Amino acid sequence: QVQLVESGGGLVQPGGSLRLSCAVSGNIFSFNPLGWYRQAPGKEREFIAAILIGGSTSTADSVKGRFTISRDNAKNTVYLQMNSLKPEDTAVYYCNGKRTNSYLGPRDYWGQGTQVTVSS
């Protein structure tokens, strides 16, 4: 069963904006937190932002003030609003959710990734 599906990536000019969406299948409250990571070519996957069930957020210093994570529980969706984009933001962006199953134990769930390219 696919749990997380990203969308909204694409090509954008420096200084532009983009909003990514992560559609969560099933009960969105079974994941805590939900968040975003990214991976640029030749680099390690890095944490971008996360959001708890109660709405509290955490954002990486590299994107703080430019990126905002939010959620719409009624739509089973997590968003990443990206403003003032820079070429160094170019990466594959992944949705992530953490979930504990009584039988399987703690697990990380990942979306398939969506490409964001910032270039003129």
CSV table of N, CA and C in Angstrom, one decimal:
chain,number,residue,atom,x,y,z
A,1,GLN,N,0.8,-1.2,0.0
A,1,GLN,CA,0.0,0.0,0.0
A,1,GLN,C,0.9,1.2,0.0
A,2,VAL,N,0.7,2.1,-1.0
A,2,VAL,CA,1.4,3.4,-1.0
A,2,VAL,C,0.9,4.3,0.1
A,3,GLN,N,1.8,4.8,0.9
A,3,GLN,CA,1.4,5.6,2.0
A,3,GLN,C,1.6,7.1,1.8
A,4,LEU,N,2.6,7.5,1.0
A,4,LEU,CA,2.9,8.9,0.8
A,4,LEU,C,3.2,9.1,-0.7
A,5,VAL,N,2.6,10.1,-1.3
A,5,VAL,CA,2.8,10.4,-2.7
A,5,VAL,C,3.0,11.9,-2.8
A,6,GLU,N,4.2,12.3,-3.3
A,6,GLU,CA,4.6,13.7,-3.5
A,6,GLU,C,4.1,14.2,-4.9
A,7,SER,N,3.9,15.5,-5.0
A,7,SER,CA,3.6,16.1,-6.3
A,7,SER,C,3.9,17.6,-6.1
A,8,GLY,N,4.0,18.3,-7.3
A,8,GLY,CA,4.2,19.7,-7.3
A,8,GLY,C,5.6,20.2,-7.7
A,9,GLY,N,6.5,19.2,-7.9
A,9,GLY,CA,7.9,19.6,-8.3
A,9,GLY,C,7.9,20.1,-9.7
A,10,GLY,N,9.0,20.7,-10.1
A,10,GLY,CA,9.2,21.2,-11.5
A,10,GLY,C,10.3,22.1,-11.6
A,11,LEU,N,10.4,22.9,-12.7
A,11,LEU,CA,11.4,23.9,-13.0
A,11,LEU,C,10.9,25.2,-12.6
A,12,VAL,N,11.7,25.9,-11.8
A,12,VAL,CA,11.4,27.3,-11.4
A,12,VAL,C,12.6,28.2,-11.4
A,13,GLN,N,12.4,29.4,-11.7
A,13,GLN,CA,13.6,30.4,-11.7
A,13,GLN,C,14.0,30.8,-10.3
A,14,PRO,N,15.3,31.2,-10.2
A,14,PRO,CA,15.7,31.7,-8.9
A,14,PRO,C,14.9,32.8,-8.4
A,15,GLY,N,14.5,32.8,-7.1
A,15,GLY,CA,13.6,33.8,-6.5
A,15,GLY,C,12.2,33.4,-6.6
A,16,GLY,N,11.9,32.4,-7.3
A,16,GLY,CA,10.5,32.0,-7.5
A,16,GLY,C,10.0,31.1,-6.3
A,17,SER,N,8.8,30.7,-6.5
A,17,SER,CA,8.1,29.9,-5.4
A,17,SER,C,7.5,28.6,-6.0
A,18,LEU,N,7.3,27.7,-5.1
A,18,LEU,CA,6.8,26.4,-5.5
A,18,LEU,C,6.1,25.8,-4.3
A,19,ARG,N,5.0,25.1,-4.4
A,19,ARG,CA,4.4,24.4,-3.3
A,19,ARG,C,4.3,22.9,-3.6
A,20,LEU,N,4.9,22.1,-2.8
A,20,LEU,CA,4.9,20.7,-2.9
A,20,LEU,C,3.8,20.1,-2.0
A,21,SER,N,3.2,19.0,-2.5
A,21,SER,CA,2.1,18.3,-1.7
A,21,SER,C,2.5,16.9,-1.5
A,22,CYS,N,2.1,16.4,-0.3
A,22,CYS,CA,2.3,15.0,0.0
A,22,CYS,C,0.9,14.4,0.4
A,23,ALA,N,0.4,13.6,-0.4
A,23,ALA,CA,-0.9,12.9,-0.1
A,23,ALA,C,-0.6,11.7,0.7
A,24,VAL,N,-1.3,11.6,1.9
A,24,VAL,CA,-1.1,10.5,2.8
A,24,VAL,C,-2.3,9.6,2.7
A,25,SER,N,-2.0,8.3,2.5
A,25,SER,CA,-3.1,7.4,2.4
A,25,SER,C,-3.5,6.9,3.8
A,26,GLY,N,-4.7,6.5,4.0
A,26,GLY,CA,-5.2,6.0,5.3
A,26,GLY,C,-5.3,7.1,6.3
A,27,ASN,N,-5.0,6.7,7.5
A,27,ASN,CA,-5.2,7.7,8.7
A,27,ASN,C,-3.9,8.5,8.8
A,28,ILE,N,-4.1,9.8,8.5
A,28,ILE,CA,-3.0,10.7,8.6
A,28,ILE,C,-2.4,10.8,10.0
A,29,PHE,N,-3.3,10.6,11.0
A,29,PHE,CA,-2.8,10.6,12.4
A,29,PHE,C,-2.0,9.4,12.9
A,30,SER,N,-1.9,8.4,12.0
A,30,SER,CA,-1.0,7.3,12.3
A,30,SER,C,0.5,7.6,12.1
A,31,PHE,N,0.7,8.8,11.4
A,31,PHE,CA,2.1,9.2,11.2
A,31,PHE,C,2.4,10.4,12.1
A,32,ASN,N,3.6,10.3,12.8
A,32,ASN,CA,4.0,11.4,13.6
A,32,ASN,C,5.5,11.3,13.9
A,33,PRO,N,6.2,12.3,13.4
A,33,PRO,CA,5.7,13.4,12.6
A,33,PRO,C,5.7,13.0,11.1
A,34,LEU,N,5.2,14.0,10.3
A,34,LEU,CA,5.3,14.0,8.9
A,34,LEU,C,6.3,15.1,8.5
A,35,GLY,N,7.0,14.9,7.4
A,35,GLY,CA,8.0,15.9,7.1
A,35,GLY,C,8.6,15.7,5.7
A,36,TRP,N,9.5,16.6,5.4
A,36,TRP,CA,10.2,16.6,4.1
A,36,TRP,C,11.7,16.5,4.2
A,37,TYR,N,12.3,15.8,3.3
A,37,TYR,CA,13.7,15.7,3.1
A,37,TYR,C,14.0,16.0,1.7
A,38,ARG,N,15.3,16.2,1.4
A,38,ARG,CA,15.7,16.4,0.0
A,38,ARG,C,17.1,15.8,-0.2
A,39,GLN,N,17.4,15.5,-1.4
A,39,GLN,CA,18.7,14.9,-1.7
A,39,GLN,C,19.1,15.5,-3.1
A,40,ALA,N,20.3,16.2,-3.1
A,40,ALA,CA,20.9,16.7,-4.3
A,40,ALA,C,21.9,15.7,-4.8
A,41,PRO,N,22.2,15.8,-6.1
A,41,PRO,CA,23.1,14.8,-6.7
A,41,PRO,C,24.5,14.8,-6.0
A,42,GLY,N,24.9,13.7,-5.6
A,42,GLY,CA,26.2,13.5,-4.9
A,42,GLY,C,26.2,13.9,-3.5
A,43,LYS,N,25.1,14.2,-2.9
A,43,LYS,CA,25.0,14.7,-1.5
A,43,LYS,C,24.1,13.8,-0.7
A,44,GLU,N,24.3,13.9,0.6
A,44,GLU,CA,23.5,13.1,1.5
A,44,GLU,C,22.1,13.7,1.6
A,45,ARG,N,21.1,12.8,1.9
A,45,ARG,CA,19.7,13.2,2.1
A,45,ARG,C,19.7,14.1,3.4
A,46,GLU,N,19.1,15.2,3.3
A,46,GLU,CA,19.0,16.1,4.4
A,46,GLU,C,17.6,16.4,4.8
A,47,PHE,N,17.4,16.6,6.1
A,47,PHE,CA,16.2,17.0,6.7
A,47,PHE,C,15.8,18.4,6.3
A,48,ILE,N,14.6,18.7,6.0
A,48,ILE,CA,14.1,20.0,5.6
A,48,ILE,C,13.1,20.5,6.7
A,49,ALA,N,12.1,19.8,6.9
A,49,ALA,CA,11.0,20.3,7.9
A,49,ALA,C,10.2,19.1,8.3
A,50,ALA,N,9.6,19.3,9.5
A,50,ALA,CA,8.6,18.3,10.0
A,50,ALA,C,7.5,18.9,10.7
A,51,ILE,N,6.4,18.2,10.8
A,51,ILE,CA,5.2,18.8,11.5
A,51,ILE,C,4.6,17.7,12.3
A,52,LEU,N,4.2,18.0,13.6
A,52,LEU,CA,3.6,17.0,14.5
A,52,LEU,C,2.0,17.1,14.3
A,53,ILE,N,1.4,16.1,14.9
A,53,ILE,CA,-0.1,16.1,14.9
A,53,ILE,C,-0.7,17.3,15.4
A,54,GLY,N,-0.1,17.9,16.5
A,54,GLY,CA,-0.6,19.1,17.1
A,54,GLY,C,-0.3,20.3,16.4
A,55,GLY,N,0.5,20.3,15.3
A,55,GLY,CA,0.8,21.4,14.5
A,55,GLY,C,2.1,22.1,14.7
A,56,SER,N,2.9,21.6,15.7
A,56,SER,CA,4.2,22.2,15.9
A,56,SER,C,5.1,21.8,14.8
A,57,THR,N,6.0,22.7,14.4
A,57,THR,CA,6.9,22.5,13.3
A,57,THR,C,8.4,22.6,13.7
A,58,SER,N,9.2,22.0,12.9
A,58,SER,CA,10.7,22.2,13.0
A,58,SER,C,11.2,22.3,11.5
A,59,THR,N,12.1,23.3,11.4
A,59,THR,CA,12.6,23.6,10.0
A,59,THR,C,14.1,23.7,10.1
A,60,ALA,N,14.8,23.1,9.1
A,60,ALA,CA,16.2,23.2,9.0
A,60,ALA,C,16.7,24.6,8.8
A,61,ASP,N,17.9,24.9,9.3
A,61,ASP,CA,18.4,26.3,9.2
A,61,ASP,C,18.6,26.7,7.7
A,62,SER,N,18.9,25.7,6.9
A,62,SER,CA,19.2,26.0,5.5
A,62,SER,C,18.0,26.6,4.7
A,63,VAL,N,16.8,26.3,5.2
A,63,VAL,CA,15.6,26.8,4.5
A,63,VAL,C,14.7,27.7,5.4
A,64,LYS,N,15.2,27.9,6.7
A,64,LYS,CA,14.3,28.7,7.6
A,64,LYS,C,14.1,30.1,7.1
A,65,GLY,N,12.9,30.5,7.2
A,65,GLY,CA,12.5,31.8,6.7
A,65,GLY,C,12.1,31.8,5.2
A,66,ARG,N,12.3,30.7,4.5
A,66,ARG,CA,12.0,30.6,3.1
A,66,ARG,C,11.0,29.5,2.9
A,67,PHE,N,11.1,28.4,3.6
A,67,PHE,CA,10.2,27.2,3.4
A,67,PHE,C,9.3,27.1,4.6
A,68,THR,N,8.0,26.7,4.4
A,68,THR,CA,7.1,26.6,5.4
A,68,THR,C,6.3,25.2,5.2
A,69,ILE,N,6.3,24.4,6.3
A,69,ILE,CA,5.5,23.2,6.2
A,69,ILE,C,4.2,23.4,6.9
A,70,SER,N,3.2,22.7,6.3
A,70,SER,CA,1.8,22.8,6.9
A,70,SER,C,1.1,21.5,6.6
A,71,ARG,N,-0.1,21.4,7.2
A,71,ARG,CA,-0.9,20.2,6.9
A,71,ARG,C,-2.4,20.5,6.9
A,72,ASP,N,-3.1,19.8,6.1
A,72,ASP,CA,-4.5,19.9,6.1
A,72,ASP,C,-5.1,18.5,6.3
A,73,ASN,N,-5.5,18.2,7.6
A,73,ASN,CA,-5.9,16.9,8.0
A,73,ASN,C,-7.1,16.4,7.2
A,74,ALA,N,-8.0,17.4,6.9
A,74,ALA,CA,-9.2,17.0,6.2
A,74,ALA,C,-8.9,16.5,4.8
A,75,LYS,N,-7.8,16.9,4.2
A,75,LYS,CA,-7.4,16.5,2.9
A,75,LYS,C,-6.3,15.4,2.9
A,76,ASN,N,-6.0,15.0,4.1
A,76,ASN,CA,-4.9,14.0,4.3
A,76,ASN,C,-3.6,14.4,3.5
A,77,THR,N,-3.2,15.7,3.7
A,77,THR,CA,-2.2,16.2,2.9
A,77,THR,C,-1.2,17.1,3.7
A,78,VAL,N,0.1,17.0,3.4
A,78,VAL,CA,1.1,17.8,4.0
A,78,VAL,C,1.7,18.6,2.9
A,79,TYR,N,2.0,19.9,3.1
A,79,TYR,CA,2.5,20.8,2.1
A,79,TYR,C,3.9,21.3,2.5
A,80,LEU,N,4.7,21.7,1.5
A,80,LEU,CA,5.9,22.4,1.7
A,80,LEU,C,5.9,23.6,0.8
A,81,GLN,N,5.6,24.8,1.3
A,81,GLN,CA,5.7,26.0,0.6
A,81,GLN,C,7.1,26.5,0.5
A,82,MET,N,7.6,26.7,-0.7
A,82,MET,CA,9.0,27.1,-0.9
A,82,MET,C,9.0,28.4,-1.6
A,83,ASN,N,9.6,29.4,-0.9
A,83,ASN,CA,9.7,30.8,-1.5
A,83,ASN,C,11.2,31.1,-1.6
A,84,SER,N,11.5,32.2,-2.4
A,84,SER,CA,12.8,32.7,-2.6
A,84,SER,C,13.8,31.6,-2.9
A,85,LEU,N,13.4,30.8,-3.9
A,85,LEU,CA,14.2,29.6,-4.2
A,85,LEU,C,15.5,29.9,-4.8
A,86,LYS,N,16.5,29.1,-4.4
A,86,LYS,CA,17.9,29.3,-4.9
A,86,LYS,C,18.3,28.1,-5.7
A,87,PRO,N,19.3,28.3,-6.6
A,87,PRO,CA,19.8,27.1,-7.3
A,87,PRO,C,20.3,25.9,-6.4
A,88,GLU,N,20.8,26.2,-5.2
A,88,GLU,CA,21.2,25.2,-4.3
A,88,GLU,C,20.1,24.4,-3.7
A,89,ASP,N,18.8,24.9,-3.9
A,89,ASP,CA,17.7,24.1,-3.5
A,89,ASP,C,17.3,23.0,-4.5
A,90,THR,N,18.0,23.0,-5.6
A,90,THR,CA,17.7,21.9,-6.6
A,90,THR,C,18.0,20.5,-6.0
A,91,ALA,N,17.0,19.7,-6.0
A,91,ALA,CA,17.1,18.3,-5.4
A,91,ALA,C,15.9,17.6,-5.6
A,92,VAL,N,15.9,16.3,-5.3
A,92,VAL,CA,14.7,15.5,-5.2
A,92,VAL,C,14.2,15.6,-3.8
A,93,TYR,N,12.9,16.0,-3.7
A,93,TYR,CA,12.3,16.2,-2.4
A,93,TYR,C,11.4,15.0,-2.1
A,94,TYR,N,11.6,14.5,-0.9
A,94,TYR,CA,10.9,13.3,-0.4
A,94,TYR,C,10.0,13.6,0.8
A,95,CYS,N,8.8,13.1,0.8
A,95,CYS,CA,7.9,13.1,1.9
A,95,CYS,C,8.2,12.0,2.8
A,96,ASN,N,8.2,12.2,4.1
A,96,ASN,CA,8.6,11.2,5.1
A,96,ASN,C,7.5,11.1,6.2
A,97,GLY,N,7.2,10.0,6.7
A,97,GLY,CA,6.4,9.8,7.8
A,97,GLY,C,6.9,8.7,8.7
A,98,LYS,N,6.8,9.0,10.0
A,98,LYS,CA,7.2,8.0,11.0
A,98,LYS,C,6.0,7.4,11.7
A,99,ARG,N,6.0,6.1,11.8
A,99,ARG,CA,4.8,5.3,12.3
A,99,ARG,C,5.3,4.1,13.1
A,100,THR,N,4.6,3.9,14.2
A,100,THR,CA,4.9,2.7,15.0
A,100,THR,C,3.7,1.7,14.9
A,101,ASN,N,4.0,0.5,14.5
A,101,ASN,CA,3.1,-0.5,14.4
A,101,ASN,C,3.3,-1.5,15.5
A,102,SER,N,2.2,-1.9,16.2
A,102,SER,CA,2.3,-2.8,17.3
A,102,SER,C,3.0,-4.1,17.0
A,103,TYR,N,2.9,-4.6,15.8
A,103,TYR,CA,3.5,-5.8,15.4
A,103,TYR,C,4.8,-5.7,14.7
A,104,LEU,N,4.9,-4.7,13.8
A,104,LEU,CA,6.1,-4.5,13.0
A,104,LEU,C,7.1,-3.6,13.7
A,105,GLY,N,6.7,-2.8,14.7
A,105,GLY,CA,7.6,-1.9,15.3
A,105,GLY,C,7.7,-0.5,14.6
A,106,PRO,N,8.7,0.3,15.0
A,106,PRO,CA,8.8,1.6,14.4
A,106,PRO,C,9.3,1.5,12.9
A,107,ARG,N,8.7,2.4,12.1
A,107,ARG,CA,9.0,2.4,10.7
A,107,ARG,C,9.1,3.8,10.1
A,108,ASP,N,9.9,3.9,9.1
A,108,ASP,CA,9.9,5.1,8.3
A,108,ASP,C,9.3,4.8,7.0
A,109,TYR,N,8.4,5.7,6.5
A,109,TYR,CA,7.7,5.6,5.3
A,109,TYR,C,8.1,6.8,4.4
A,110,TRP,N,8.4,6.5,3.1
A,110,TRP,CA,8.9,7.5,2.2
A,110,TRP,C,8.0,7.5,0.9
A,111,GLY,N,7.9,8.7,0.4
A,111,GLY,CA,7.3,8.9,-0.9
A,111,GLY,C,8.3,8.6,-2.0
A,112,GLN,N,7.8,8.7,-3.3
A,112,GLN,CA,8.7,8.3,-4.4
A,112,GLN,C,9.6,9.5,-4.8
A,113,GLY,N,9.4,10.7,-4.3
A,113,GLY,CA,10.2,11.8,-4.6
A,113,GLY,C,9.7,12.6,-5.7
A,114,THR,N,9.9,13.9,-5.6
A,114,THR,CA,9.6,14.8,-6.7
A,114,THR,C,10.7,15.8,-7.0
A,115,GLN,N,11.1,16.0,-8.2
A,115,GLN,CA,12.2,16.8,-8.6
A,115,GLN,C,11.9,18.3,-8.6
A,116,VAL,N,12.8,19.0,-7.9
A,116,VAL,CA,12.7,20.5,-7.9
A,116,VAL,C,14.0,21.0,-8.5
A,117,THR,N,13.9,21.7,-9.6
A,117,THR,CA,15.0,22.3,-10.3
A,117,THR,C,14.9,23.8,-10.3
A,118,VAL,N,15.9,24.5,-9.7
A,118,VAL,CA,15.9,26.0,-9.7
A,118,VAL,C,17.0,26.5,-10.6
A,119,SER,N,16.6,27.1,-11.7
A,119,SER,CA,17.5,27.5,-12.7
A,119,SER,C,16.9,28.5,-13.6
A,120,SER,N,17.7,29.4,-14.1
A,120,SER,CA,17.2,30.4,-15.1
A,120,SER,C,17.2,29.9,-16.5
